[in-house]
Amino acid sequence: MKFISTRNASLSVSGSEAILTGISPDGGLFVPESFPEVSMDRIRAMADMTYAERASYVMGLYLDEFTKEELSEIASRAYSRFEDEDACPLTKVDDGLYVLELWHGPTFAFKDVALTVLPELISACRKKRGEKDKTLVLVATSGDTGKAALEGFKDVEGTEIMVFYPDEGVSDMQKMQMITTGGNNTYVAGIRGNFDDAQTAVKTIFTDKKVAEELKEKGFVMSSANSINWGRLLPQITYYFSSYADMLSSGDIKEGEKINFCVPTGNFGDILAGYYAFRMGLPVNKLICASNINNVLTDFFNSGEYDASREFHKTISPSMDILISSNLERLVFEMTGRNSDQLASLMKDLKETGKYQVELSVIRRNFGVFTAGYADEEETMDAMANTFDEYGYVVDPHTAVAVSVYDNYLMITGDETPTVILSTASPYKFAQDVYEALDESRVEDPFKAVKKLHSLSGMEIPEGIEKLETAEIRFTDVLDKTKIKEKVMERVSRQ
Ligand SMILES: *Cc1c(COP(=O)(O)O)cnc(C)c1O
C-alpha cells in the first residue's frame, strides 16, 4: 500500500516513510491510495480475537512492509500497557446505547490507543529504513496528546520528544501529568496562546526546509506525534471494528446491521478513523460529529463553509477547543474527489482568509454518513449529571458533549439505530468539573475533587492520577510561540 499527499497526488510514499516523516513536504497529509475491504466474515472472526490481535490485523491491511509477527509484537507490547487485555471495552448503558471506553491506557485518555503504538511503529520503521539520524518528535497538544506522547516516547532509543501546550488552555490534571514526566529525552513547555497558535507554530517548523537542514546537520529528522501522522490514525481504526465485533458477539446486533457512532471531536482524528472504517466496509449508519461551543465543524457539515475566523472559547472540554481541525483536510480531500489541486487551493484559502467552501450538495449527496451537532457548557454539565442519575455511569466533559449531542440527535430524528458513544477520557482527569456537575458544588483543588468524586461515584481512582499529587515538577518553561524554534535548536545542540 502506498500513501499519497492530499496536496500533491503524484507524490507517493511507503507506509514507513509516511510514518517517519509525519507530514508531506508540501504541507499536505498522507492518505492511503485506497481503502482495503474488510468482509463481514473477517469482522465476525475479530470477535474471537484479543484487542491486540484485532489491531495487528487492521494495521496489516495498510502496512505491507511489516510481517504479521512484527505487527503482532508491536500491538501486544503497546496494549499490554493497558489496564486489561480488552484495551477498549464496550459498556452497555441502556438498550441500544453503548459507551466505548478508550481511556484505560497509561495516561487515561483515548490518545493512548494510538500513542502506545506509534513509538513502536517509529522504532520499527527506523530499523527498516536503516535510519541513522535520531527522530525528533514535536508535539502541539490541547492537553491529552502531550502526556500520551511523552509516556509513549519516554526513553525510547533514538528519539527526542518536545511537547508544547497552551499555558492557560489545559486542565490542572493534564498540566500536572505533563510537567512531571520523567525520561532523559523529554521536554515540555507552556506556550502563551491557544492550541491553534501552538499547532500552527509547530506545523510551520515542520515544513521549514531550513530548519530541516539545520536539524540534519545535528543528526536529527523531525516527525510528528500529532494526529496528522498516519501512524496515529491507523491504530484508531481498530476500535470501530472492535466495538462492532463485540456487539456481534454479545448478540446485540446481527451481521451487517448498521450502527451509529457519536464522537466528541476536536482535531477530527478520532472520527476520521471511523470514516475510514466505514469506507473499509464497516456497516455504519451515522457518524455523529459532536463539538463543544467551538462549533466550526457543526457549521461546516451544515453549510459547507469552514470558517475558522471566529471567537475562540475556552471550555471544560479543552481537548476539543480547536478551530483549525487539521484532519478535516483528509476528509475534504475525499470531498474533492481526491483532487489535490483543488484541495491545495482550499487550504490556501484557509491560510489566507481563514475560511473555505465546499459545495453543500456534495456533502449531502456523498457524505451523508456524517451529521453534526454541538453542546454548550450548560448542556455538557447537564449531560454529566443526567448520565450519572439515569445510569449510575460517570462521563468526563468531552464524552458528555457527545452524550448531549446524541440526545439531541435522537430527539430530532427518532433514529433508534444502536449507538456507540466514544468515551475519550477518564472522568478523573477533569475531576473538578465532573464533581461540580454531579454534586452541584465546586472543589478547586484537583486532588480533593478526585477524592470527592470517588466517594460519590465509587469509581476506582487510577494509580497514575493519585501519584501525581506528590510527583516532582520537572518542567516550568512558558514560552512565547515565536520562541519554539529557538528551543528546538537549543535542545538538539545539547548532546
Ligand atoms: C483529543 C481528544 C478529543 C478529540 O479528538 P480528535 O481526534 O482531536 O477529534 C476528544 N476528547 C478527548 C478527551 C481528547 O483527548
PDB file of N, CA and C in Angstrom, residues 10 71 78 81 87 108 120 122 165 179 185 208 211 233 284 303 306 350 386 416 436 446:
ATOM      1  N   SER A  10       0.598  13.214  -6.967  1.00  0.00           N
ATOM      2  CA  SER A  10       1.623  12.473  -7.703  1.00  0.00           C
ATOM      3  C   SER A  10       2.767  12.057  -6.776  1.00  0.00           C
ATOM      4  N   LEU A  71       3.988  -6.973  13.423  1.00  0.00           N
ATOM      5  CA  LEU A  71       2.843  -6.161  13.839  1.00  0.00           C
ATOM      6  C   LEU A  71       2.200  -6.727  15.094  1.00  0.00           C
ATOM      7  N   ALA A  78       2.266  -2.738  22.913  1.00  0.00           N
ATOM      8  CA  ALA A  78       1.528  -1.491  23.154  1.00  0.00           C
ATOM      9  C   ALA A  78       0.339  -1.731  24.083  1.00  0.00           C
ATOM     10  N   ARG A  81       0.208  -2.374  27.952  1.00  0.00           N
ATOM     11  CA  ARG A  81       0.298  -1.240  28.881  1.00  0.00           C
ATOM     12  C   ARG A  81      -1.083  -0.743  29.314  1.00  0.00           C
ATOM     13  N   ALA A  87      -8.412  -3.825  25.741  1.00  0.00           N
ATOM     14  CA  ALA A  87      -7.914  -2.455  25.896  1.00  0.00           C
ATOM     15  C   ALA A  87      -9.013  -1.411  25.750  1.00  0.00           C
ATOM     16  N   PHE A 108      -4.800   7.737  30.583  1.00  0.00           N
ATOM     17  CA  PHE A 108      -6.250   7.861  30.839  1.00  0.00           C
ATOM     18  C   PHE A 108      -7.014   8.711  29.833  1.00  0.00           C
ATOM     19  N   GLU A 120       6.406   2.482  18.869  1.00  0.00           N
ATOM     20  CA  GLU A 120       6.814   1.139  18.421  1.00  0.00           C
ATOM     21  C   GLU A 120       6.941   1.141  16.896  1.00  0.00           C
ATOM     22  N   ILE A 122       7.431   3.741  14.953  1.00  0.00           N
ATOM     23  CA  ILE A 122       8.552   4.596  14.532  1.00  0.00           C
ATOM     24  C   ILE A 122       9.880   3.857  14.703  1.00  0.00           C
ATOM     25  N   TYR A 165       2.245  22.995  25.007  1.00  0.00           N
ATOM     26  CA  TYR A 165       0.801  23.061  25.327  1.00  0.00           C
ATOM     27  C   TYR A 165       0.405  24.518  25.587  1.00  0.00           C
ATOM     28  N   ILE A 179       4.013  18.072  33.165  1.00  0.00           N
ATOM     29  CA  ILE A 179       5.227  18.702  33.705  1.00  0.00           C
ATOM     30  C   ILE A 179       5.954  17.816  34.717  1.00  0.00           C
ATOM     31  N   ASN A 185      14.886  11.997  27.446  1.00  0.00           N
ATOM     32  CA  ASN A 185      14.708  12.536  26.090  1.00  0.00           C
ATOM     33  C   ASN A 185      13.441  13.373  25.982  1.00  0.00           C
ATOM     34  N   ASP A 208       9.431  23.925   7.343  1.00  0.00           N
ATOM     35  CA  ASP A 208      10.522  24.873   7.102  1.00  0.00           C
ATOM     36  C   ASP A 208      11.770  24.088   6.679  1.00  0.00           C
ATOM     37  N   VAL A 211      15.010  24.720   8.688  1.00  0.00           N
ATOM     38  CA  VAL A 211      15.048  24.041   9.978  1.00  0.00           C
ATOM     39  C   VAL A 211      15.441  22.576   9.767  1.00  0.00           C
ATOM     40  N   LEU A 233      -3.432   7.750  13.184  1.00  0.00           N
ATOM     41  CA  LEU A 233      -4.789   7.439  12.740  1.00  0.00           C
ATOM     42  C   LEU A 233      -5.042   5.942  12.656  1.00  0.00           C
ATOM     43  N   VAL A 284     -21.980   1.224   8.936  1.00  0.00           N
ATOM     44  CA  VAL A 284     -22.216   2.417   9.747  1.00  0.00           C
ATOM     45  C   VAL A 284     -23.419   3.155   9.190  1.00  0.00           C
ATOM     46  N   SER A 303     -23.356  23.665   6.417  1.00  0.00           N
ATOM     47  CA  SER A 303     -23.379  24.721   5.391  1.00  0.00           C
ATOM     48  C   SER A 303     -22.349  24.519   4.286  1.00  0.00           C
ATOM     49  N   TYR A 306     -16.296  26.232   5.887  1.00  0.00           N
ATOM     50  CA  TYR A 306     -15.432  26.088   7.053  1.00  0.00           C
ATOM     51  C   TYR A 306     -14.890  27.463   7.364  1.00  0.00           C
ATOM     52  N   LEU A 350      -7.902  28.828   3.307  1.00  0.00           N
ATOM     53  CA  LEU A 350      -7.973  28.772   4.769  1.00  0.00           C
ATOM     54  C   LEU A 350      -6.839  29.595   5.384  1.00  0.00           C
ATOM     55  N   ASN A 386     -27.045  14.002  34.200  1.00  0.00           N
ATOM     56  CA  ASN A 386     -28.111  13.080  33.781  1.00  0.00           C
ATOM     57  C   ASN A 386     -27.601  11.652  33.586  1.00  0.00           C
ATOM     58  N   GLU A 416     -33.507   5.076  15.957  1.00  0.00           N
ATOM     59  CA  GLU A 416     -33.220   4.153  17.054  1.00  0.00           C
ATOM     60  C   GLU A 416     -32.141   3.139  16.737  1.00  0.00           C
ATOM     61  N   GLU A 436     -18.402  18.890  40.143  1.00  0.00           N
ATOM     62  CA  GLU A 436     -19.357  20.002  40.198  1.00  0.00           C
ATOM     63  C   GLU A 436     -20.668  19.635  39.478  1.00  0.00           C
ATOM     64  N   PRO A 446      -7.647  20.017  42.519  1.00  0.00           N
ATOM     65  CA  PRO A 446      -7.973  18.853  41.688  1.00  0.00           C
ATOM     66  C   PRO A 446      -7.901  17.530  42.451  1.00  0.00           C
TER      67      PRO A 446
END
